[in-house]
CSV table of N, CA, C and O in Angstrom, one decimal:
chain,number,residue,atom,x,y,z
N,149,MET,N,-74.2,23.6,41.4
N,149,MET,CA,-74.7,22.8,42.5
N,149,MET,C,-74.1,23.4,43.8
N,149,MET,O,-73.0,23.8,43.9
N,150,ASP,N,-74.9,23.4,44.8
N,150,ASP,CA,-74.5,23.9,46.1
N,150,ASP,C,-73.5,23.0,46.7
N,150,ASP,O,-73.8,21.8,46.9
N,151,LYS,N,-72.3,23.4,47.1
N,151,LYS,CA,-71.3,22.6,47.6
N,151,LYS,C,-71.6,22.0,49.0
N,151,LYS,O,-71.1,21.0,49.4
N,152,ARG,N,-72.6,22.6,49.7
N,152,ARG,CA,-72.9,22.2,51.0
N,152,ARG,C,-73.8,20.9,51.0
N,152,ARG,O,-73.9,20.1,51.9
N,153,LYS,N,-74.5,20.7,49.9
N,153,LYS,CA,-75.4,19.5,49.7
N,153,LYS,C,-74.5,18.3,49.5
N,153,LYS,O,-73.6,18.3,48.7
N,154,LYS,N,-74.9,17.2,50.2
N,154,LYS,CA,-74.2,16.0,50.0
N,154,LYS,C,-75.2,14.9,49.6
N,154,LYS,O,-76.4,15.0,49.8
N,155,GLY,N,-74.7,13.8,49.1
N,155,GLY,CA,-75.5,12.7,48.8
N,155,GLY,C,-75.2,12.2,47.4
N,155,GLY,O,-74.3,12.6,46.8
N,156,LYS,N,-76.1,11.3,46.9
N,156,LYS,CA,-75.8,10.8,45.6
N,156,LYS,C,-76.5,11.6,44.5
N,156,LYS,O,-77.5,12.2,44.7
N,157,LYS,N,-75.8,11.6,43.4
N,157,LYS,CA,-76.4,12.3,42.2
N,157,LYS,C,-77.3,11.3,41.4
N,157,LYS,O,-77.0,10.2,41.4
N,158,MET,N,-78.3,11.9,40.9
N,158,MET,CA,-79.3,11.0,40.1
N,158,MET,C,-78.7,10.8,38.7
N,158,MET,O,-78.2,11.7,38.1
N,159,ALA,N,-78.8,9.6,38.2
N,159,ALA,CA,-78.3,9.2,36.9
N,159,ALA,C,-79.2,9.9,35.9
N,159,ALA,O,-80.4,10.2,36.1
N,160,THR,N,-78.6,10.2,34.7
N,160,THR,CA,-79.3,10.8,33.6
N,160,THR,C,-80.0,9.7,32.8
N,160,THR,O,-79.5,8.6,32.7
N,161,GLN,N,-81.0,10.1,32.1
N,161,GLN,CA,-81.8,9.1,31.3
N,161,GLN,C,-81.0,8.9,30.0
N,161,GLN,O,-80.5,9.8,29.4
N,162,MET,N,-81.0,7.6,29.6
N,162,MET,CA,-80.3,7.3,28.4
N,162,MET,C,-81.2,7.6,27.2
N,162,MET,O,-82.4,7.4,27.3
N,163,ALA,N,-80.6,7.9,26.1
N,163,ALA,CA,-81.4,8.1,24.8
N,163,ALA,C,-81.9,6.8,24.3
N,163,ALA,O,-81.3,5.7,24.5
N,164,ALA,N,-83.1,6.8,23.7
N,164,ALA,CA,-83.7,5.6,23.2
N,164,ALA,C,-82.8,5.1,22.0
N,164,ALA,O,-82.3,5.8,21.2
N,165,THR,N,-82.8,3.7,21.9
N,165,THR,CA,-82.1,3.1,20.8
N,165,THR,C,-83.0,3.1,19.6
N,165,THR,O,-84.1,2.6,19.7
N,166,PRO,N,-82.5,3.6,18.5
N,166,PRO,CA,-83.4,3.6,17.3
N,166,PRO,C,-83.7,2.2,16.8
N,166,PRO,O,-82.9,1.3,16.9
N,167,THR,N,-84.9,2.0,16.2
N,167,THR,CA,-85.3,0.8,15.6
N,167,THR,C,-84.8,0.8,14.1
N,167,THR,O,-85.1,1.8,13.5
N,168,LEU,N,-84.2,-0.2,13.7
N,168,LEU,CA,-83.7,-0.3,12.3
N,168,LEU,C,-84.7,-1.1,11.5
N,168,LEU,O,-85.2,-2.1,11.9
N,169,TYR,N,-84.9,-0.7,10.2
N,169,TYR,CA,-85.7,-1.3,9.3
N,169,TYR,C,-85.0,-1.5,8.0
N,169,TYR,O,-84.1,-0.8,7.7
N,170,GLY,N,-85.5,-2.4,7.1
N,170,GLY,CA,-85.0,-2.6,5.8
N,170,GLY,C,-83.6,-2.8,5.6
N,170,GLY,O,-83.0,-3.7,6.3
N,171,ARG,N,-82.9,-2.1,4.7
N,171,ARG,CA,-81.5,-2.3,4.4
N,171,ARG,C,-80.6,-2.1,5.6
N,171,ARG,O,-79.6,-2.7,5.8
N,172,ASP,N,-80.9,-1.1,6.4
N,172,ASP,CA,-80.1,-0.8,7.6
N,172,ASP,C,-80.1,-2.0,8.6
N,172,ASP,O,-79.1,-2.4,9.1
N,173,ALA,N,-81.3,-2.6,8.8
N,173,ALA,CA,-81.4,-3.8,9.6
N,173,ALA,C,-80.6,-5.0,9.0
N,173,ALA,O,-79.9,-5.7,9.7
N,174,GLN,N,-80.7,-5.2,7.7
N,174,GLN,CA,-80.0,-6.3,7.1
N,174,GLN,C,-78.5,-6.1,7.2
N,174,GLN,O,-77.8,-7.0,7.4
N,175,ARG,N,-78.1,-4.8,7.0
N,175,ARG,CA,-76.6,-4.5,7.0
N,175,ARG,C,-76.1,-4.8,8.5
N,175,ARG,O,-75.0,-5.3,8.6
N,176,LEU,N,-76.9,-4.4,9.5
N,176,LEU,CA,-76.5,-4.7,10.8
N,176,LEU,C,-76.4,-6.2,11.1
N,176,LEU,O,-75.4,-6.7,11.7
N,177,LEU,N,-77.4,-6.9,10.7
N,177,LEU,CA,-77.4,-8.4,10.9
N,177,LEU,C,-76.2,-9.0,10.2
N,177,LEU,O,-75.5,-9.9,10.8
N,178,LYS,N,-75.9,-8.6,9.0
N,178,LYS,CA,-74.8,-9.1,8.3
N,178,LYS,C,-73.4,-8.8,9.0
N,178,LYS,O,-72.5,-9.7,9.0
N,179,SER,N,-73.3,-7.6,9.5
N,179,SER,CA,-72.1,-7.2,10.2
N,179,SER,C,-71.9,-8.1,11.5
N,179,SER,O,-70.7,-8.3,11.9
N,180,LEU,N,-72.9,-8.6,12.1
N,180,LEU,CA,-72.8,-9.4,13.3
N,180,LEU,C,-72.3,-10.8,13.0
N,180,LEU,O,-71.8,-11.4,13.9
N,181,GLU,N,-72.3,-11.2,11.7
N,181,GLU,CA,-71.8,-12.5,11.3
N,181,GLU,C,-70.3,-12.5,11.3
N,181,GLU,O,-69.7,-13.5,11.3
N,182,ASN,N,-69.7,-11.3,11.1
N,182,ASN,CA,-68.2,-11.2,11.0
N,182,ASN,C,-67.6,-11.5,12.3
N,182,ASN,O,-67.9,-10.9,13.3
N,183,LYS,N,-66.6,-12.4,12.3
N,183,LYS,CA,-65.9,-12.8,13.5
N,183,LYS,C,-64.5,-12.0,13.5
N,183,LYS,O,-63.9,-11.9,12.4
N,184,PRO,N,-64.1,-11.5,14.6
N,184,PRO,CA,-62.8,-10.8,14.7
N,184,PRO,C,-61.6,-11.8,14.4
N,184,PRO,O,-61.7,-13.0,14.8
N,185,THR,N,-60.6,-11.3,13.7
N,185,THR,CA,-59.4,-12.1,13.5
N,185,THR,C,-58.6,-12.2,14.7
N,185,THR,O,-58.8,-11.5,15.7
N,186,GLU,N,-57.6,-13.1,14.7
N,186,GLU,CA,-56.8,-13.3,15.9
N,186,GLU,C,-55.9,-12.0,16.1
N,186,GLU,O,-55.7,-11.6,17.3
N,187,LYS,N,-55.5,-11.4,15.1
N,187,LYS,CA,-54.7,-10.2,15.2
N,187,LYS,C,-55.6,-9.1,15.8
N,187,LYS,O,-55.1,-8.3,16.6
N,188,SER,N,-56.9,-9.0,15.4
N,188,SER,CA,-57.8,-8.0,15.9
N,188,SER,C,-58.0,-8.3,17.4
N,188,SER,O,-58.0,-7.3,18.2
N,189,ARG,N,-58.1,-9.5,17.8
N,189,ARG,CA,-58.2,-9.8,19.3
N,189,ARG,C,-57.0,-9.4,20.1
N,189,ARG,O,-57.1,-8.9,21.2
N,190,GLN,N,-55.8,-9.7,19.5
N,190,GLN,CA,-54.6,-9.3,20.2
N,190,GLN,C,-54.5,-7.8,20.3
N,190,GLN,O,-54.1,-7.3,21.4
N,191,ASN,N,-54.9,-7.0,19.3
N,191,ASN,CA,-54.9,-5.6,19.3
N,191,ASN,C,-55.8,-5.1,20.4
N,191,ASN,O,-55.5,-4.1,21.1
N,192,ALA,N,-57.0,-5.7,20.5
N,192,ALA,CA,-58.0,-5.3,21.5
N,192,ALA,C,-57.4,-5.5,22.9
N,192,ALA,O,-57.6,-4.7,23.8
N,193,LEU,N,-56.7,-6.6,23.1
N,193,LEU,CA,-56.1,-6.9,24.4
N,193,LEU,C,-55.0,-5.9,24.8
N,193,LEU,O,-54.9,-5.4,25.9
N,194,LYS,N,-54.2,-5.5,23.8
N,194,LYS,CA,-53.2,-4.5,24.0
N,194,LYS,C,-53.8,-3.1,24.4
N,194,LYS,O,-53.3,-2.4,25.3
N,195,LEU,N,-54.9,-2.8,23.7
N,195,LEU,CA,-55.6,-1.5,24.0
N,195,LEU,C,-56.2,-1.5,25.4
N,195,LEU,O,-56.1,-0.6,26.2
N,196,LYS,N,-56.7,-2.7,25.8
N,196,LYS,CA,-57.3,-2.8,27.1
N,196,LYS,C,-56.3,-2.7,28.2
N,196,LYS,O,-56.5,-1.9,29.1
N,197,GLU,N,-55.1,-3.3,28.0
N,197,GLU,CA,-54.0,-3.2,28.9
N,197,GLU,C,-53.5,-1.7,29.0
N,197,GLU,O,-53.2,-1.2,30.1
N,198,TYR,N,-53.4,-1.1,27.8
N,198,TYR,CA,-52.9,0.3,27.8
N,198,TYR,C,-53.8,1.2,28.6
N,198,TYR,O,-53.4,2.0,29.4
N,199,PHE,N,-55.1,1.1,28.4
N,199,PHE,CA,-56.0,2.0,29.1
N,199,PHE,C,-56.2,1.6,30.6
N,199,PHE,O,-56.4,2.5,31.4
N,200,LYS,N,-56.0,0.3,30.9
N,200,LYS,CA,-56.0,-0.1,32.3
N,200,LYS,C,-54.9,0.5,33.1
N,200,LYS,O,-55.0,0.8,34.3
N,201,SER,N,-53.8,0.8,32.4
N,201,SER,CA,-52.6,1.4,33.1
N,201,SER,C,-52.9,2.8,33.6
N,201,SER,O,-52.2,3.3,34.4
N,202,PHE,N,-54.0,3.5,33.0
N,202,PHE,CA,-54.3,4.8,33.5
N,202,PHE,C,-55.2,4.8,34.7
N,202,PHE,O,-55.4,5.8,35.4
N,203,GLU,N,-55.8,3.7,35.1
N,203,GLU,CA,-56.7,3.6,36.2
N,203,GLU,C,-55.9,3.9,37.5
N,203,GLU,O,-54.8,3.4,37.7
N,204,GLY,N,-56.5,4.7,38.3
N,204,GLY,CA,-55.9,5.0,39.6
N,204,GLY,C,-54.9,6.2,39.5
N,204,GLY,O,-54.6,6.7,40.6
N,205,LYS,N,-54.5,6.6,38.3
N,205,LYS,CA,-53.6,7.8,38.2
N,205,LYS,C,-54.5,9.0,38.4
N,205,LYS,O,-55.6,9.1,38.0
N,206,GLY,N,-53.9,10.0,39.0
N,206,GLY,CA,-54.6,11.3,39.2
N,206,GLY,C,-55.5,11.4,40.3
N,206,GLY,O,-56.3,12.3,40.4
N,207,LYS,N,-55.5,10.4,41.2
N,207,LYS,CA,-56.4,10.4,42.4
N,207,LYS,C,-55.7,11.1,43.5
N,207,LYS,O,-54.6,11.1,43.8
């Protein structure tokens, strides 16, 4: 890209989400019924805080 040009860059197009059928669709729907455990939630919060600590570094 020419460094002299300024302005906004155009976003790239996202890939299409595949349509699921049969066993794949049933397996996905069944997996959505599973609720995360309290320990899983706590681990997610720890990860979120860990990665949040990187924001702003290197600027």
